[in-house]
Coordinates of C-alpha atoms and ligand atoms in Angstrom, one line a residue:
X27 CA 11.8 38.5 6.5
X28 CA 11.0 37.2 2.9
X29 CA 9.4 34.6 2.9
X30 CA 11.0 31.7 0.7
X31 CA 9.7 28.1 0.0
X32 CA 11.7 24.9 0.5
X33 CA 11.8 22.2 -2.4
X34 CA 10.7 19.5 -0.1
X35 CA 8.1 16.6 -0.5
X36 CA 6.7 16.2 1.9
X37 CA 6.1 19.9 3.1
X38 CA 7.4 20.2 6.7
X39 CA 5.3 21.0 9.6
X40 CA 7.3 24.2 11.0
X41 CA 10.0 26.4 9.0
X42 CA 11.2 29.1 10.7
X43 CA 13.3 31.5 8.4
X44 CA 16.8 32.4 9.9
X45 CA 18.6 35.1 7.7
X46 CA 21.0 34.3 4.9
X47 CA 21.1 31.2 2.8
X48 CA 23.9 28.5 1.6
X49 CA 24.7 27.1 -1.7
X50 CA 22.9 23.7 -2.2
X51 CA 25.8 22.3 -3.1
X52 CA 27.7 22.8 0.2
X53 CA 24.9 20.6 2.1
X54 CA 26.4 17.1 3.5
X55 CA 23.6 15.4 4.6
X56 CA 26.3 12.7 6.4
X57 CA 28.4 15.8 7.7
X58 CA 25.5 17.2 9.9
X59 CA 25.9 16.8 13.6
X60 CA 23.3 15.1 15.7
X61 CA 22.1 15.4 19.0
X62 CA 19.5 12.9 20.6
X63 CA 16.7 14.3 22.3
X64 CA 13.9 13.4 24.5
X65 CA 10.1 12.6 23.2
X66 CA 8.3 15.0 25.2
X67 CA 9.5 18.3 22.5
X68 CA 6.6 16.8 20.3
X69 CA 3.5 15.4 19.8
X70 CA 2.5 12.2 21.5
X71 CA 1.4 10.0 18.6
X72 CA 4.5 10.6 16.2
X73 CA 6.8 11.5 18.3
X74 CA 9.2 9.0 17.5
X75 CA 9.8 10.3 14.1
X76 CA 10.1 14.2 14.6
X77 CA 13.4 16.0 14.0
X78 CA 14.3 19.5 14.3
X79 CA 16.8 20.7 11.6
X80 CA 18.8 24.0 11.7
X81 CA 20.8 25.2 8.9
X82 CA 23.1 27.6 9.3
X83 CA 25.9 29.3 7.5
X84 CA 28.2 27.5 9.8
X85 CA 26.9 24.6 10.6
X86 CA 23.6 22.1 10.2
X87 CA 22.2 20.4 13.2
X88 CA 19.9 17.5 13.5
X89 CA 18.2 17.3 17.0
X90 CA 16.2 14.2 17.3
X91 CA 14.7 11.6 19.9
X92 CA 15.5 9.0 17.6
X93 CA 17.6 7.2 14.6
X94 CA 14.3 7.2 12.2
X95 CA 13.8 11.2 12.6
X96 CA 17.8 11.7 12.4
X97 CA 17.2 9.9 8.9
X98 CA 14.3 12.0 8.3
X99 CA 16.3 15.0 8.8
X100 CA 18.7 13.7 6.3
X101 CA 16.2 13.3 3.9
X102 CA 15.7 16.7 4.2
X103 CA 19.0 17.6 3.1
X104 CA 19.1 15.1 0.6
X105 CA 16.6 16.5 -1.2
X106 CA 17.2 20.5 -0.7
X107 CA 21.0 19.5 -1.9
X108 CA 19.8 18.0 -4.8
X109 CA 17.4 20.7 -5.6
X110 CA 20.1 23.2 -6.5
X111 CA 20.2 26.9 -6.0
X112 CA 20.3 28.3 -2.9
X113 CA 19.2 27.4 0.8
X114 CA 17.5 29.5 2.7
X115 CA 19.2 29.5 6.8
X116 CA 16.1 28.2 8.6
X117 CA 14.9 26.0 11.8
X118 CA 12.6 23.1 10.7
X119 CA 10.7 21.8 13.3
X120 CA 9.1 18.3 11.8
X121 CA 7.0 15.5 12.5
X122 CA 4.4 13.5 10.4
X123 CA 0.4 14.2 10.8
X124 CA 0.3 10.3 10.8
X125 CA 1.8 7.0 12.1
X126 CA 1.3 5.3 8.5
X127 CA 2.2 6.2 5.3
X128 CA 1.9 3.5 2.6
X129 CA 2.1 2.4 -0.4
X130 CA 0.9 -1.1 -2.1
X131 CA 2.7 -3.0 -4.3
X132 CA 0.7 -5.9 -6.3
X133 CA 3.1 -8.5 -7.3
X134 CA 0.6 -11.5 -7.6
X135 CA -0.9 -9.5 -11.2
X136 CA 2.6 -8.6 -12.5
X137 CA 5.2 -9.2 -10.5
X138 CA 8.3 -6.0 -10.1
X139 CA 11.7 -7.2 -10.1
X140 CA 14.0 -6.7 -6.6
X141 CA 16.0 -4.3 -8.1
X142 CA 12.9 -2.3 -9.2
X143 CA 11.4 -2.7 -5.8
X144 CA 14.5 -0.9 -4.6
X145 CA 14.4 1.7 -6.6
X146 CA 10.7 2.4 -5.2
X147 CA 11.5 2.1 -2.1
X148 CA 14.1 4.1 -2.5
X149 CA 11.4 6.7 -3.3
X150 CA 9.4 5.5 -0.7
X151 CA 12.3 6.6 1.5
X152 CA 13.2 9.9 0.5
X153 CA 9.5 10.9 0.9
X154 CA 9.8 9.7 4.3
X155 CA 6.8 7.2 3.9
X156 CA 7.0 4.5 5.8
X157 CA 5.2 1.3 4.7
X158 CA 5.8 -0.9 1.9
X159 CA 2.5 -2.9 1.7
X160 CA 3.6 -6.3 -0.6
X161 CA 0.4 -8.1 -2.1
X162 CA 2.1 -11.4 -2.9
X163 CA -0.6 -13.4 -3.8
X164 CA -4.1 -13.2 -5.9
X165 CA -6.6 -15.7 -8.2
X166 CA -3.5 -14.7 -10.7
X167 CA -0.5 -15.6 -9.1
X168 CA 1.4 -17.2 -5.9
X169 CA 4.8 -15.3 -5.4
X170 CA 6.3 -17.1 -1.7
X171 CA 7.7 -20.4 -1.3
X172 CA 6.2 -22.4 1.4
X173 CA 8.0 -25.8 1.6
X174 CA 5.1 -28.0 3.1
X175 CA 3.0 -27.1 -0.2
X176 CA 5.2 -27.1 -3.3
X177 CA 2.9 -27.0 -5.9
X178 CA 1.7 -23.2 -4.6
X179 CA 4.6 -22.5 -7.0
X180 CA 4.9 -25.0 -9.6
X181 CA 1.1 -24.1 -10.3
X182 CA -0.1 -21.6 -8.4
X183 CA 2.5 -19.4 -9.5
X184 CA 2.3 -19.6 -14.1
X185 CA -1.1 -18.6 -15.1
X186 CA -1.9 -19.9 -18.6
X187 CA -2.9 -16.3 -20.4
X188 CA -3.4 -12.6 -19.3
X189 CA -6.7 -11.5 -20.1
X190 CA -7.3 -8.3 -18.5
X191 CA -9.6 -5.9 -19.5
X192 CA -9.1 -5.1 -23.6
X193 CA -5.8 -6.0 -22.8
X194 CA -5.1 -10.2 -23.7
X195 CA -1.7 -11.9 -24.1
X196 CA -2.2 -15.2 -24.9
X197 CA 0.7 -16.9 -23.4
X198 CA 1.7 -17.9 -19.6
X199 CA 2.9 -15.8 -17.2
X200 CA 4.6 -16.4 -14.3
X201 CA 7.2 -16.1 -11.9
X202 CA 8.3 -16.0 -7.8
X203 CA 10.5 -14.7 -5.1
X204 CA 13.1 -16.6 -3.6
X205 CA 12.9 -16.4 0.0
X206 CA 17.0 -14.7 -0.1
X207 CA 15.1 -12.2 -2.1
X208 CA 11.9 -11.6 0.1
X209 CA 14.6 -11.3 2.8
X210 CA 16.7 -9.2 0.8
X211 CA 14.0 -6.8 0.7
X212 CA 12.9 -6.5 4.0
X213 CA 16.6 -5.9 5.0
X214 CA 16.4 -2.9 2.3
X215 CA 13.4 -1.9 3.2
X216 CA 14.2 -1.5 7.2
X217 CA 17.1 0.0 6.8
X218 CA 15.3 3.0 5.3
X219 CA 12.9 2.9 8.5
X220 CA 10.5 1.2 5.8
X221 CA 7.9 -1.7 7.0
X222 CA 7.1 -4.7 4.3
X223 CA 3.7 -5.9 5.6
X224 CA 3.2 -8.8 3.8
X225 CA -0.5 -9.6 2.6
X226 CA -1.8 -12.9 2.3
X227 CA -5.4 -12.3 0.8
X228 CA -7.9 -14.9 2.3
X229 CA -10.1 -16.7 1.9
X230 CA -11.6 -15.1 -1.2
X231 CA -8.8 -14.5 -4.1
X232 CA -7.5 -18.0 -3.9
X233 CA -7.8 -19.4 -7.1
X234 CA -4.0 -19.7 -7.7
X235 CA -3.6 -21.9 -4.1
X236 CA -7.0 -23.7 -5.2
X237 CA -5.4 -24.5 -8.7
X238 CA -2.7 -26.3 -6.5
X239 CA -4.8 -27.9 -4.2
X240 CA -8.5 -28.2 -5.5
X241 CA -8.8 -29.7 -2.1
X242 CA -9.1 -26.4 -0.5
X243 CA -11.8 -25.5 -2.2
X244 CA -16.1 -26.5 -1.4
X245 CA -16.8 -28.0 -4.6
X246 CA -12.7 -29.4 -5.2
X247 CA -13.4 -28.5 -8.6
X248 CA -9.8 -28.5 -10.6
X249 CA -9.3 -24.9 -11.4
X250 CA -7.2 -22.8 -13.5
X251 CA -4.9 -20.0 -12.3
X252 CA -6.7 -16.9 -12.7
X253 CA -6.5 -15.2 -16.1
X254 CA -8.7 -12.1 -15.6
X255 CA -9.2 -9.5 -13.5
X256 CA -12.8 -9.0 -11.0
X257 CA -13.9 -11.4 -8.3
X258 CA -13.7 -15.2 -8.5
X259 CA -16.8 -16.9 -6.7
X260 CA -14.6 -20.3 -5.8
X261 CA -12.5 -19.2 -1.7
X262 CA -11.0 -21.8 0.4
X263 CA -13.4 -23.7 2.1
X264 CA -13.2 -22.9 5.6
X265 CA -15.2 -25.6 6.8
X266 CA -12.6 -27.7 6.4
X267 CA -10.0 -28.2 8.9
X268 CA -7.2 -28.9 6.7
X269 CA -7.9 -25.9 5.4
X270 CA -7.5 -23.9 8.5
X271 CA -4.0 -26.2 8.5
X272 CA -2.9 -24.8 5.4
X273 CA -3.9 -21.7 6.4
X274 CA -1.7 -21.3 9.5
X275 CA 1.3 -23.3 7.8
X276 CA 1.3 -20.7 5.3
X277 CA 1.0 -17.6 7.6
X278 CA 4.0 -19.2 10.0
X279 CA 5.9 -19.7 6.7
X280 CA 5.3 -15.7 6.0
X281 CA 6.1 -14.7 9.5
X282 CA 9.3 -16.6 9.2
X283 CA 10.7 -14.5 6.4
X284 CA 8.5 -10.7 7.0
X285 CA 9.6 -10.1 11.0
X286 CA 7.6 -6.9 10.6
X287 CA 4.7 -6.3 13.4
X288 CA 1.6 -5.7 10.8
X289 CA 0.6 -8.7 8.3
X290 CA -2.6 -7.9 6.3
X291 CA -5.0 -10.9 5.5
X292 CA -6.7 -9.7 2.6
X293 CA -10.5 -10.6 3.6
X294 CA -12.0 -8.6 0.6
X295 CA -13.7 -9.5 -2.3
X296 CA -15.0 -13.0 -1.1
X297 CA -18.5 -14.3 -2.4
X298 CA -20.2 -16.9 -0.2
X299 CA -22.0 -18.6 -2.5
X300 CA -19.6 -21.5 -1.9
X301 CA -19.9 -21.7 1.3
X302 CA -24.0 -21.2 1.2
X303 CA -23.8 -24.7 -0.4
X304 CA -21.1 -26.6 1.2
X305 CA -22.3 -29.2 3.9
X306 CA -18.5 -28.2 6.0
X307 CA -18.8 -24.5 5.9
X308 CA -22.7 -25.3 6.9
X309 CA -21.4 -27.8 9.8
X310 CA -18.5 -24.7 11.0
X311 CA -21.2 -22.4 11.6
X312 CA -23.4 -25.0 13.2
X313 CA -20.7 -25.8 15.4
X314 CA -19.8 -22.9 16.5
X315 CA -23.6 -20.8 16.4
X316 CA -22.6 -18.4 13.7
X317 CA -26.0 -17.1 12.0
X318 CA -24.8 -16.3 8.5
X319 CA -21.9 -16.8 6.5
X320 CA -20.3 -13.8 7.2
X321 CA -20.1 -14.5 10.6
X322 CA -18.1 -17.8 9.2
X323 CA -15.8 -15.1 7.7
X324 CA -15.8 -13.5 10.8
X325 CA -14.9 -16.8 13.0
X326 CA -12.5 -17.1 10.2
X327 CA -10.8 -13.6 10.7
X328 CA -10.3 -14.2 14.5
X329 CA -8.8 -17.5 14.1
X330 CA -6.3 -16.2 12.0
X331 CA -5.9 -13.2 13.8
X332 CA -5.6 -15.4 16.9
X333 CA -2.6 -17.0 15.3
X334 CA -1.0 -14.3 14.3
X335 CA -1.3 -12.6 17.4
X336 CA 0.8 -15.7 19.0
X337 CA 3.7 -14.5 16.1
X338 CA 3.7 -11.4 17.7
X339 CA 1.6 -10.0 14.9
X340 CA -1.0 -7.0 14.4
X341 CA -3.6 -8.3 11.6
X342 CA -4.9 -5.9 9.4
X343 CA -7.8 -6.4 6.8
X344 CA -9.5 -5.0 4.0
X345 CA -12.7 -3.2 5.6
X346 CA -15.5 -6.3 3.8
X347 CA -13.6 -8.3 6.5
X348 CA -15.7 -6.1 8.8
X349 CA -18.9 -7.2 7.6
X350 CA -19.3 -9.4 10.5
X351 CA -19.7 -7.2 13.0
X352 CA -17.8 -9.0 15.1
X353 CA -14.4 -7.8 14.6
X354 CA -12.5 -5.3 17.3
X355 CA -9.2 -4.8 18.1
X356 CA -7.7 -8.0 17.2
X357 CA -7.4 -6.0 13.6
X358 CA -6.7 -3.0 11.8
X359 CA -9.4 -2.4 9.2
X360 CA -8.3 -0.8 5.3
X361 CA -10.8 1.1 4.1
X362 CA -10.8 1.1 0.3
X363 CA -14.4 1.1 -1.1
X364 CA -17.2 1.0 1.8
X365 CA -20.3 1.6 1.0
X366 CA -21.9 0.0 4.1
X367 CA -19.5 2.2 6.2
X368 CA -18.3 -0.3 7.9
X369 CA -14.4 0.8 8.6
X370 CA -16.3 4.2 9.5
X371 CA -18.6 2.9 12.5
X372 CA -15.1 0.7 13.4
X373 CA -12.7 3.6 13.9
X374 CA -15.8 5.2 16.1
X375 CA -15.7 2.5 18.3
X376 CA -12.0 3.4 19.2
X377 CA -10.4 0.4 16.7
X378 CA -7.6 1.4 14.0
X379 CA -8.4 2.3 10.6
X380 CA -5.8 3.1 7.4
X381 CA -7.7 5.0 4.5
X382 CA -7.5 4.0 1.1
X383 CA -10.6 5.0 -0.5
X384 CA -10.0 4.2 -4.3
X385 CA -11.9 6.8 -5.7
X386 CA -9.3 9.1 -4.5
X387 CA -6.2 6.9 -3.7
X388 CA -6.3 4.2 -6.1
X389 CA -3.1 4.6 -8.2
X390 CA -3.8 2.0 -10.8
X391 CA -7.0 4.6 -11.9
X392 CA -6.3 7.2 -14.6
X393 CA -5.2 10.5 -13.8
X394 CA -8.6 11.4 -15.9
X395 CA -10.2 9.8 -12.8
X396 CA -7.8 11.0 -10.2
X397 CA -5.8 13.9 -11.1
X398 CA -3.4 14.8 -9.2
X399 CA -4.9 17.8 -7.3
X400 CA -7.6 15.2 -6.4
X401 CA -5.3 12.8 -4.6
X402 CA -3.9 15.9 -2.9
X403 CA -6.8 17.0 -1.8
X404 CA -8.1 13.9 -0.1
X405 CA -8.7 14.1 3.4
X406 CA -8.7 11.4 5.3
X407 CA -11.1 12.5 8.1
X408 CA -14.2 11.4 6.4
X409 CA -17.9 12.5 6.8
X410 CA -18.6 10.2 9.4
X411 CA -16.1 10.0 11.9
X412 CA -16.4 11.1 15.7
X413 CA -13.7 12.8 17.3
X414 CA -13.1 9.4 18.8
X415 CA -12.9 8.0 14.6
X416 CA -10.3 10.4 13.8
X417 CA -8.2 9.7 16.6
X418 CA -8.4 6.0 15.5
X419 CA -6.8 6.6 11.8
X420 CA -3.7 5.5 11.6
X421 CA -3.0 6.9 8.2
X422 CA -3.0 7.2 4.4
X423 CA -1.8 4.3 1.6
X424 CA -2.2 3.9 -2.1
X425 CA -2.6 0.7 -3.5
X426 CA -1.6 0.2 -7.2
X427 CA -3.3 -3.2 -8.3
X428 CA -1.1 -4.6 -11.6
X429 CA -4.0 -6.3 -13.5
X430 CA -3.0 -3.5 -16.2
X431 CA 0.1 -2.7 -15.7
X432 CA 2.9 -5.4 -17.2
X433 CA 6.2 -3.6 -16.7
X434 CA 8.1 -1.3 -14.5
X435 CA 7.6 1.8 -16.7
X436 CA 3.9 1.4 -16.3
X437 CA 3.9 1.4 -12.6
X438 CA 6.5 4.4 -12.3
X439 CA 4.2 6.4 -15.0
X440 CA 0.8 6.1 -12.7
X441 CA 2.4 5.9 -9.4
X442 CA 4.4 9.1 -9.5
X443 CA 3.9 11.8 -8.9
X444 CA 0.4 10.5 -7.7
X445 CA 2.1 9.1 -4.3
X446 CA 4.4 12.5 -3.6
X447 CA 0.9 13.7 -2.9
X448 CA -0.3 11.0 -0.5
X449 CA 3.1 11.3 0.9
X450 CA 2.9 14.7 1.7
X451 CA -1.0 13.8 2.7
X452 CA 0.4 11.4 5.5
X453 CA 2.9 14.3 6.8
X454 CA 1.6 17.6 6.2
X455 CA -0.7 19.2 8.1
X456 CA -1.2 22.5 6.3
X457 CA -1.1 22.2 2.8
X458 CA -1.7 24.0 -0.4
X459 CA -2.1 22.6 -4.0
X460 CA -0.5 24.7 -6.2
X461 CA 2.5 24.8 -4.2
X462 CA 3.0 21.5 -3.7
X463 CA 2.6 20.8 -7.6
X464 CA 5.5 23.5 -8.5
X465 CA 7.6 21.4 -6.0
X466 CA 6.5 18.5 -7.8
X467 CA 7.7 19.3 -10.6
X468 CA 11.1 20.3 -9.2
X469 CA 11.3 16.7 -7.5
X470 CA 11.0 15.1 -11.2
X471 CA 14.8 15.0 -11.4
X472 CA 15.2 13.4 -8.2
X473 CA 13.1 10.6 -9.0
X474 CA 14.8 10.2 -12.2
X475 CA 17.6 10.1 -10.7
X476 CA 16.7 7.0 -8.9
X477 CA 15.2 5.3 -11.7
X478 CA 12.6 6.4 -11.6
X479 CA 10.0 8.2 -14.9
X480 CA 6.9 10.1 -13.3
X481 CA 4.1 10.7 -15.9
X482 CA 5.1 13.8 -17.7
X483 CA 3.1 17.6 -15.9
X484 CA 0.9 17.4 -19.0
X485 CA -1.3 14.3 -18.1
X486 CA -1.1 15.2 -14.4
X487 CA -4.2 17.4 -14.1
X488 CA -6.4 16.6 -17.2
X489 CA -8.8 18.8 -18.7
X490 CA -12.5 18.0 -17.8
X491 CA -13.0 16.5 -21.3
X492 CA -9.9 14.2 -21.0
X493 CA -11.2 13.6 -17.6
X494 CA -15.0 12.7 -18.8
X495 CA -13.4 10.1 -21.5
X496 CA -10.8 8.2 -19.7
X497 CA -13.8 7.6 -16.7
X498 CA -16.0 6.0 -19.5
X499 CA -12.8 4.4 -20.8
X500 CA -11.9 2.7 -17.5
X501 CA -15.6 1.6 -16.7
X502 CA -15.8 -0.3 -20.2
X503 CA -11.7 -1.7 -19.5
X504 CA -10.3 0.4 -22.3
X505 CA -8.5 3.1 -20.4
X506 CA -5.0 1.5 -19.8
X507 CA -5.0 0.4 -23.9
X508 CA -5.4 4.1 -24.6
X509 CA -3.1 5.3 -21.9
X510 CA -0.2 2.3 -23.0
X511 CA -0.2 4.1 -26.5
X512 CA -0.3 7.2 -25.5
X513 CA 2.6 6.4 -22.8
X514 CA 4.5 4.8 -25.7
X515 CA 4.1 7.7 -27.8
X516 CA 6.2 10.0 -24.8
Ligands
ZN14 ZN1 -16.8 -25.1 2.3

């Protein structure tokens, strides 16, 4: 039998032509019938969101253990409808490589409106990814309410200027989230199968809460919101216990509007030079034998952790948090830049790891640094792992930080069709490049069609010249002025 391709992102696992095809057009996703099945047709670790599909002259079937893989299937027909053309009759037989497939969404830099956020998870949806990871807070911004501390918002939430990079705008920004809002997006977000985890990044990139509350800080020097991107040296002071207060006010204040089982504490990026000098932290880790300061982060970590787990809650953390060495299964590490291999020596220990590595996942980079072929061809089994290490990753996400990028268009142009490729990363287990960019390409309307502008094919896969400039560009904070012009220019 000829062997045809389906326009599908991701790819599925099995396709097993049938004979004959059907006009896209006569595909009703809603008019399918479904049959629930039991687990043990697929693989243990996604089982729960497999489907088999058959598509017949007659008649489509979905047969699926449960709702999320029915919706899967329907995604599936969504997107071959909307394709066009023809249908070839086949039996898919689907589920993902991985349990989690992300994608972050920094809000504390520049904030994306709700109805934008829709539209992304919209996209989110029809890739059949399944995490929305919301960074709601940074040294730039506070985004959440939380009643018992007020001024989180009416300071912590306006920052003065925006000096990032070459890029400066010398007037305040600002802005929040309602908690009807928040909630408004979870509910969006889970009825598409979709998980918010909400990220509360402590104790390092704080500056916005320590603005509000210099109390929180070691030195309780007044501070200004953040106005520029990189690592601030001033955290919360942990030493302190009102500190630890605030810190689990806040957290129960989060929990009460994300119901979702991950929350992710942040823990990167968080200098101790503070706490090296600061006669509290100094007394915490006499108290409680810790030999360095970042077994103070460490002590930190599991107290949160601790009270998270009483929410019900799995913590996850950026992999610095694992400098410790004392972390284990209280959290699930996120490996984005880990030179000490930290997250690598965790997962072959038998503890959960997402990958993230920016120099391949990072969608905020240029696509001179990470073309698209190269974000496709990232695998997330890195040099390192034991057998035991792979079986501890739990998946792929792409953060897109939002020091650079000040409106909607910006984050559509360098998040797509970057994350169709880390979809399909989290789903497909055989894959191949060039196919998956002429599908791509054919997707383009789709996401248009829900709002959505990819980059145009031309900057997807630079030449090695463009790629050689736009590296230098982004190491000396030029690249996103160039690639705004050049963006304006389409
Ligand atoms: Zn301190």
């Amino acid at each position: 039998m000829v062997k045809a391709r389906l326009a599908l992102i991701p790819y599925p696992n099995s396709v097993e032509y049938t004979g004959g095809s059907i006009p896209a057009v006569s595909i009703d996703p809603e008019g399918a019938s479904v049959t629930l099945c039991g687990l043990q047709d697929f693989a243990e670790d996604t089982a729960a969101e497999a489907y088999i599909l058959h598509i017949g002259a007659e008649e489509i079937k979905i047969i699926a253990p449960q709702k999320i893989g029915v919706f899967y299937a329907k995604q599936t027909l969504q997107q071959l409808r909307e394709a066009g053309g023809d249908v070839p009759c086949c039996k898919i037989f689907d589920q993902p490589r991985f349990a989690h497939r992300g994608f972050m969404l920094d809000v504390a830099r520049h904030m994306t409106t709700i109805e934008n956020t829709k539209k992304l998870i919209d996209a989110l949806a029809r890739m059949k990814m399944n995490v929305l990871h919301w960074h709601l807070t940074d040294d730039q911004g506070w985004r959440v309410p939380v009643e018992k501390y007020p001024r989180l918002i009416e300071v912590g939430s306006v920052r003065a200027r925006s000096h990032f990079g070459q890029q400066k705008v010398d007037e305040p920004y600002g802005g929040f989230y309602t908690h009807d809002e928040l909630r408004e997006i979870v509910a969006y977000a889970s009825a598409r199968h979709i998980t918010v985890i909400p990220e509360l990044d402590i104790p390092g990139h704080m500056t916005c809460a320590i603005a509000a509350y210099p109390q929180f800080s070691c030195t309780e020097e007044q501070l200004e919101v953040g106005d520029h991107e990189g690592v601030y040296e001033d955290i919360l002071c942990v030493g302190k216990d009102e500190v630890m207060q605030f810190v689990y006010d806040v957290l129960d204040a989060f929990c009460d509007i994300f119901p979702g089982e991950y929350f992710h504490i942040g823990g990167d990026e968080a200098p101790k030079k503070r706490w090296k000098a600061c006669p509290h932290c100094q007394q915490r880790m006499k108290d409680n034998d810790l030999q360095n300061e970042e077994q103070l982060q460490g002590w930190f970590n599991k107290q949160v952790a601790a009270h998270l787990a009483q929410r019900g809650k799995k913590t996850v953390v950026w992999n610095e948090a694992l400098k410790s060495g004392q972390m284990g299964d209280e959290v699930i590490a996120q490996s984005w830049f880990d030179p000490g291999r930290h997250a690598i020596r965790f997962a072959n220990r038998g503890h959960a790891v997402i990958m993230s590595d920016n120099g391949s996942n990072y969608l905020d980079y240029p696509y001179g640094r990470i073309p698209l072929k190269k974000i496709y061809k990232y695998n997330p089994f890195r040099f390192g792992l034991t057998r035991k290490g792979r079986q501890s990753v739990l998946g792929v996400e792409a953060p897109s930080w939002a020091e650079y990028m000040r409106d909607f268009d910006r984050v559509c142009y360098m998040t797509f069709p970057r994350l169709c490729a880390v979809a399909e990363n989290g789903w497909t287990r055989k894959k191949n490049y060039k196919d998956f960019r002429a599908r791509a390409e054919q997707f383009v309307p789709q996401l248009v069609a829900l709002g959505i502008y990819p980059a145009l094919p031309g900057i997807w896969d630079p030449s090695p010249k463009t790629r050689a400039q736009e590296t230098i560009d982004q190491a000396k904070g030029l690249y996103h002025t160039a690639m705004m012009m050049r963006h304006d220019e389409a």
